[in-house]
Amino acid sequence: MSQSLNLTKPQKAAAILVAMGKPTAGRLLKYFKQDELKALIDGARALRTIPQGELERIVGEFEAEFAEGAGLLDSADTMDTILNESFTPEEMNAILGQDQPKAVESKAPPPVWPAVEKLEAERVGAFLANEHPQTAALVLSNMATQAAANALMTLAKPMRGEVVKRLLAMNSVPEQAKRIVEDQIRTRMLSDASFKDNTAGQIRVAGILNELDKEDLDEVIGEMQAAGTADLDAVRSRLFNFDDIVQLSQKSRVALFDGLGTDVVTLALRGCEPTLAEAILSALGPRSRRMIESELASEPGNIPFADIARARKNIASTAIRLANEGAVQLPGTEDVQEAA
């Protein structure tokens, strides 16, 4: 009696499958799991010649009936043949874990929210106006509060109310839903030429125009309009001169004059139109107002108008700087600042 080969269970199972023949074994292999198939393959490749007696013993262990045979030769090659005829190359590779393309580590796209916050509020609002209020609420909830407030105030009142209602009730948002909205923002807002952020150019042009006298400024604005300059309204919203102080909200006027010296304000108010002068004085503290009014009531002496113009330009430049910092809202958008 031949000596037992001391086979592992996968090797015994592989031996029985080989004994069944290709058609039957091929049909059975379809029911094995991937890890089981891999174990069978590894077991078969370790087999060489299995004597008939050993095969009968294995078959007896599995309580199966097999036709008589001359034993199994080259079991590994036979198992490979069965597998190759039963599975496609792709399936074989998947079973064996071979030749699989390494998963490419997908680089996560940059977050969209900082880019959205840099866009003009009107542009964000134009995007949100065409979305469901729930989507708009999701977008605003992920933005910085100041940017979100600015965008919210550009929406029509009915839409604004619906969005705020949903902001109040918004709980945790599923990551999948958030990713869908972010993808829409990338493709429809940030990549669209109509939503290109031209803020830097607008600030640059406005800075040049703010240095012009009013007569020259009006002439250049007319030329820009005739040439069909894009974003002309956005540039206009960044223009500011001393006479525009009367159009500022009280909150913005207080912020503007809070850090200005009384000597600069007094000089700028020399010969100032009464309505504008009152708008400025009303933004000052009681003590500063009394001091300036006392100075204005005294004999001014021979003050060059160039000095007065320089003081007024200083105040206008301060207003523009504070507006860029978000501390002052220039005329035309005060309601946004107040809402924030």
Coordinates of N, CA and C in Angstrom, one line a residue, residues 196-334:
K196 N -15.8 84.3 -14.1 CA -14.4 84.5 -13.8 C -14.3 85.6 -12.8
D197 N -13.4 85.4 -11.9 CA -13.2 86.5 -10.8 C -12.3 87.6 -11.4
N198 N -12.9 88.7 -11.6 CA -12.1 89.9 -12.1 C -11.9 90.9 -11.1
T199 N -12.0 90.5 -9.8 CA -11.9 91.5 -8.7 C -10.6 92.2 -8.7
A200 N -9.5 91.5 -8.9 CA -8.2 92.2 -8.9 C -8.1 93.3 -10.0
G201 N -8.5 93.0 -11.2 CA -8.5 94.0 -12.2 C -9.4 95.2 -11.9
Q202 N -10.6 94.9 -11.4 CA -11.5 96.0 -11.0 C -10.9 96.9 -10.0
I203 N -10.2 96.3 -9.0 CA -9.6 97.1 -7.9 C -8.4 98.0 -8.5
R204 N -7.7 97.4 -9.5 CA -6.6 98.1 -10.1 C -7.1 99.3 -10.9
V205 N -8.1 99.1 -11.7 CA -8.6 100.1 -12.5 C -9.2 101.2 -11.7
A206 N -10.0 100.8 -10.7 CA -10.7 101.8 -9.8 C -9.6 102.6 -9.1
G207 N -8.5 102.0 -8.7 CA -7.5 102.7 -8.0 C -6.9 103.8 -8.8
I208 N -6.7 103.5 -10.1 CA -6.2 104.6 -11.1 C -7.2 105.7 -11.2
L209 N -8.5 105.3 -11.5 CA -9.5 106.3 -11.7 C -9.8 107.2 -10.5
N210 N -9.6 106.6 -9.3 CA -9.8 107.4 -8.1 C -8.8 108.5 -7.9
E211 N -7.7 108.4 -8.7 CA -6.7 109.5 -8.6 C -7.0 110.7 -9.5
L212 N -8.0 110.5 -10.4 CA -8.4 111.6 -11.3 C -9.3 112.6 -10.7
D213 N -9.2 113.8 -11.3 CA -10.2 114.8 -10.9 C -11.6 114.4 -11.4
K214 N -12.7 115.0 -10.9 CA -14.0 114.5 -11.2 C -14.3 114.7 -12.7
E215 N -13.8 115.9 -13.3 CA -14.0 116.1 -14.7 C -13.3 115.1 -15.6
D216 N -12.1 114.8 -15.2 CA -11.3 113.8 -16.0 C -11.9 112.4 -15.8
L217 N -12.4 112.1 -14.6 CA -13.0 110.8 -14.3 C -14.2 110.6 -15.1
D218 N -15.1 111.6 -15.1 CA -16.3 111.5 -15.9 C -16.0 111.2 -17.4
E219 N -15.0 111.9 -17.9 CA -14.6 111.7 -19.3 C -14.1 110.3 -19.6
V220 N -13.3 109.7 -18.7 CA -12.8 108.4 -18.9 C -13.9 107.4 -18.7
I221 N -14.8 107.6 -17.8 CA -15.9 106.6 -17.6 C -16.8 106.6 -18.9
G222 N -17.0 107.8 -19.5 CA -17.7 107.9 -20.7 C -17.1 107.1 -21.8
E223 N -15.7 107.2 -21.9 CA -15.0 106.5 -22.9 C -15.0 105.0 -22.7
M224 N -15.0 104.5 -21.5 CA -15.1 103.1 -21.1 C -16.5 102.6 -21.5
Q225 N -17.5 103.4 -21.3 CA -18.9 103.0 -21.6 C -19.0 102.8 -23.1
A226 N -18.5 103.8 -23.9 CA -18.6 103.8 -25.3 C -17.8 102.6 -25.9
A227 N -16.8 102.2 -25.2 CA -16.0 101.0 -25.7 C -16.6 99.7 -25.3
G228 N -17.7 99.7 -24.5 CA -18.3 98.5 -24.1 C -17.5 97.7 -23.0
T229 N -16.8 98.4 -22.2 CA -15.9 97.8 -21.2 C -16.7 96.9 -20.3
A230 N -16.2 95.7 -20.1 CA -16.8 94.7 -19.2 C -16.6 95.1 -17.8
D231 N -17.6 94.7 -17.0 CA -17.5 95.0 -15.5 C -17.5 96.5 -15.2
L232 N -18.0 97.3 -16.1 CA -18.0 98.8 -15.8 C -18.8 99.1 -14.5
D233 N -19.9 98.5 -14.3 CA -20.7 98.7 -13.1 C -19.9 98.3 -11.9
A234 N -19.2 97.2 -12.0 CA -18.3 96.8 -10.8 C -17.2 97.8 -10.5
V235 N -16.6 98.3 -11.6 CA -15.6 99.4 -11.4 C -16.2 100.6 -10.8
R236 N -17.4 101.0 -11.3 CA -18.0 102.2 -10.7 C -18.3 102.0 -9.2
S237 N -18.7 100.8 -8.8 CA -19.0 100.6 -7.4 C -17.8 100.8 -6.5
R238 N -16.6 100.7 -7.1 CA -15.3 100.9 -6.4 C -14.8 102.3 -6.4
L239 N -15.4 103.2 -7.2 CA -15.0 104.6 -7.3 C -15.6 105.4 -6.1
F240 N -14.8 106.2 -5.6 CA -15.2 107.0 -4.4 C -14.4 108.3 -4.4
N241 N -15.2 109.4 -4.1 CA -14.5 110.7 -3.9 C -15.1 111.3 -2.6
F242 N -14.6 112.4 -2.2 CA -15.0 113.1 -1.0 C -16.5 113.4 -1.0
D243 N -17.0 113.8 -2.1 CA -18.4 114.2 -2.2 C -19.4 113.0 -2.0
D244 N -18.9 111.8 -2.2 CA -19.7 110.6 -2.0 C -19.9 110.2 -0.6
I245 N -19.3 110.9 0.3 CA -19.4 110.6 1.8 C -20.9 110.6 2.2
V246 N -21.6 111.6 1.6 CA -23.0 111.8 2.0 C -23.9 110.5 1.6
Q247 N -23.4 109.7 0.7 CA -24.1 108.5 0.3 C -23.8 107.3 1.2
L248 N -22.8 107.4 2.0 CA -22.4 106.3 2.9 C -23.5 106.1 4.0
S249 N -23.6 104.9 4.5 CA -24.5 104.7 5.6 C -23.8 105.3 6.9
Q250 N -24.6 105.5 7.9 CA -24.1 106.1 9.1 C -23.1 105.2 9.7
K251 N -23.3 103.9 9.6 CA -22.3 102.9 10.2 C -21.0 103.1 9.5
S252 N -21.0 103.2 8.1 CA -19.7 103.3 7.4 C -19.1 104.7 7.6
R253 N -19.9 105.7 7.8 CA -19.3 107.0 8.1 C -18.6 107.0 9.4
V254 N -19.2 106.4 10.4 CA -18.6 106.3 11.7 C -17.2 105.6 11.7
A255 N -17.3 104.4 10.9 CA -16.0 103.7 10.8 C -15.0 104.4 10.0
L256 N -15.3 105.2 9.1 CA -14.4 106.0 8.3 C -13.7 107.1 9.1
F257 N -14.5 107.8 9.9 CA -13.9 109.0 10.6 C -13.4 108.6 12.0
D258 N -13.5 107.4 12.4 CA -13.1 106.9 13.7 C -11.6 107.1 13.9
G259 N -10.8 106.8 12.8 CA -9.4 106.8 12.9 C -8.7 108.1 12.3
L260 N -9.5 109.0 11.8 CA -9.0 110.2 11.2 C -8.7 111.3 12.2
G261 N -7.6 112.0 12.0 CA -7.4 113.1 13.0 C -8.3 114.3 12.7
T262 N -8.6 115.1 13.8 CA -9.5 116.2 13.7 C -8.9 117.3 12.8
D263 N -7.6 117.4 12.7 CA -7.0 118.4 11.8 C -7.2 118.1 10.4
V264 N -7.2 116.8 10.0 CA -7.5 116.5 8.6 C -8.9 116.7 8.2
V265 N -9.8 116.4 9.2 CA -11.3 116.5 8.9 C -11.6 118.0 8.9
T266 N -11.0 118.8 9.8 CA -11.3 120.2 9.8 C -10.9 120.9 8.5
L267 N -9.7 120.5 8.0 CA -9.2 121.1 6.7 C -10.1 120.7 5.6
A268 N -10.5 119.4 5.5 CA -11.4 118.9 4.5 C -12.7 119.6 4.4
L269 N -13.2 120.1 5.6 CA -14.5 120.7 5.7 C -14.5 122.2 5.4
R270 N -13.4 122.7 5.2 CA -13.3 124.1 4.8 C -14.0 124.4 3.4
G271 N -15.0 125.2 3.4 CA -15.7 125.5 2.2 C -16.6 124.4 1.8
C272 N -16.9 123.4 2.6 CA -17.7 122.3 2.3 C -19.2 122.6 2.2
E273 N -19.9 122.0 1.3 CA -21.3 122.1 1.1 C -22.0 121.7 2.4
P274 N -23.0 122.5 2.9 CA -23.6 122.2 4.3 C -24.1 120.8 4.5
T275 N -24.8 120.2 3.5 CA -25.4 118.9 3.7 C -24.2 117.9 3.8
L276 N -23.2 118.0 3.1 CA -22.1 117.1 3.2 C -21.3 117.3 4.5
A277 N -21.2 118.5 5.0 CA -20.5 118.8 6.2 C -21.3 118.2 7.4
E278 N -22.6 118.3 7.4 CA -23.4 117.7 8.4 C -23.3 116.2 8.4
A279 N -23.3 115.6 7.3 CA -23.2 114.2 7.2 C -21.9 113.7 7.8
I280 N -20.8 114.5 7.7 CA -19.5 114.2 8.3 C -19.5 114.4 9.8
L281 N -20.0 115.6 10.2 CA -20.0 116.0 11.6 C -20.9 115.0 12.4
S282 N -22.0 114.5 11.8 CA -22.9 113.6 12.6 C -22.2 112.2 12.8
A283 N -21.1 111.9 12.1 CA -20.4 110.7 12.4 C -19.3 110.8 13.4
L284 N -19.1 112.0 14.0 CA -18.1 112.2 14.9 C -18.6 112.2 16.4
G285 N -17.8 111.9 17.3 CA -18.1 112.0 18.7 C -18.4 113.4 19.1
P286 N -19.2 113.6 20.2 CA -19.6 115.0 20.6 C -18.4 115.9 20.8
R287 N -17.3 115.4 21.4 CA -16.2 116.2 21.7 C -15.4 116.6 20.4
S288 N -15.2 115.7 19.5 CA -14.5 116.0 18.3 C -15.4 116.9 17.4
R289 N -16.7 116.8 17.5 CA -17.5 117.7 16.7 C -17.4 119.1 17.2
R290 N -17.4 119.3 18.5 CA -17.4 120.6 19.1 C -16.0 121.3 18.7
M291 N -14.9 120.5 18.8 CA -13.6 121.1 18.4 C -13.6 121.5 17.0
I292 N -14.1 120.7 16.1 CA -14.0 121.0 14.7 C -14.9 122.2 14.3
E293 N -16.1 122.2 14.9 CA -17.0 123.3 14.6 C -16.4 124.6 15.1
S294 N -15.7 124.6 16.3 CA -15.1 125.8 16.8 C -14.0 126.3 15.9
E295 N -13.2 125.3 15.3 CA -12.1 125.7 14.4 C -12.7 126.3 13.1
L296 N -13.8 125.7 12.6 CA -14.4 126.2 11.4 C -15.0 127.6 11.5
A297 N -15.5 127.9 12.7 CA -16.1 129.2 13.0 C -15.0 130.3 13.1
S298 N -13.8 129.9 13.3 CA -12.7 130.9 13.4 C -12.2 131.4 12.0
E299 N -11.5 132.4 12.0 CA -10.9 132.9 10.8 C -10.0 131.9 10.2
P300 N -10.3 131.4 9.0 CA -9.4 130.3 8.4 C -8.1 130.8 8.0
G301 N -7.9 132.1 7.7 CA -6.6 132.5 7.2 C -6.5 132.2 5.7
N302 N -5.3 132.3 5.2 CA -5.1 132.1 3.7 C -4.7 130.6 3.5
I303 N -5.7 129.7 3.4 CA -5.4 128.3 3.3 C -5.4 127.9 1.8
P304 N -4.4 127.4 1.2 CA -4.4 127.1 -0.2 C -5.4 125.9 -0.5
F305 N -6.1 126.1 -1.6 CA -7.1 125.1 -1.9 C -6.5 123.7 -2.1
A306 N -5.2 123.7 -2.6 CA -4.5 122.5 -2.8 C -4.4 121.7 -1.5
D307 N -4.2 122.4 -0.4 CA -4.2 121.7 0.9 C -5.5 121.1 1.3
I308 N -6.6 121.8 1.0 CA -7.9 121.3 1.2 C -8.2 120.1 0.4
A309 N -7.8 120.2 -0.9 CA -8.1 119.1 -1.8 C -7.3 117.8 -1.4
R310 N -6.1 118.1 -0.9 CA -5.2 117.0 -0.4 C -5.9 116.3 0.8
A311 N -6.4 117.0 1.7 CA -7.1 116.5 2.9 C -8.3 115.6 2.5
R312 N -9.1 116.2 1.5 CA -10.2 115.4 1.0 C -9.8 114.1 0.3
K313 N -8.8 114.2 -0.5 CA -8.3 113.0 -1.1 C -7.8 112.0 -0.1
N314 N -7.2 112.4 1.0 CA -6.8 111.6 2.0 C -8.0 110.8 2.6
I315 N -9.1 111.5 2.9 CA -10.3 110.9 3.4 C -10.9 109.9 2.5
A316 N -10.9 110.3 1.2 CA -11.5 109.4 0.2 C -10.6 108.1 0.0
S317 N -9.3 108.3 0.1 CA -8.4 107.1 0.0 C -8.6 106.2 1.2
T318 N -8.8 106.8 2.3 CA -9.0 106.0 3.6 C -10.3 105.2 3.4
A319 N -11.3 105.8 2.9 CA -12.6 105.1 2.7 C -12.4 103.9 1.8
I320 N -11.6 104.1 0.7 CA -11.4 103.0 -0.3 C -10.6 101.9 0.4
R321 N -9.6 102.2 1.2 CA -8.8 101.2 1.9 C -9.7 100.4 2.9
L322 N -10.5 101.1 3.6 CA -11.3 100.5 4.6 C -12.4 99.6 3.9
A323 N -12.8 100.0 2.7 CA -13.8 99.2 2.0 C -13.2 97.9 1.5
N324 N -11.9 98.0 1.1 CA -11.2 96.8 0.7 C -11.0 95.8 1.9
E325 N -10.9 96.4 3.1 CA -10.7 95.6 4.3 C -12.0 95.1 4.8
G326 N -13.1 95.6 4.3 CA -14.5 95.2 4.7 C -15.0 96.0 5.8
A327 N -14.3 97.0 6.3 CA -14.8 97.8 7.4 C -15.8 98.9 7.0
V328 N -15.8 99.3 5.7 CA -16.7 100.3 5.1 C -17.3 99.8 3.9
Q329 N -18.6 100.1 3.7 CA -19.2 99.6 2.5 C -19.5 100.9 1.6
L330 N -18.9 100.9 0.4 CA -19.1 102.0 -0.5 C -20.5 102.1 -1.0
P331 N -20.9 103.3 -1.5 CA -22.3 103.5 -1.9 C -22.8 102.4 -2.9
G332 N -24.1 102.0 -2.7 CA -24.7 101.1 -3.6 C -24.8 99.7 -3.0
T333 N -24.0 99.4 -1.9 CA -24.1 98.1 -1.3 C -24.2 98.1 0.2
E334 N -24.7 99.2 0.7 CA -24.8 99.4 2.2 C -25.7 98.4 2.8

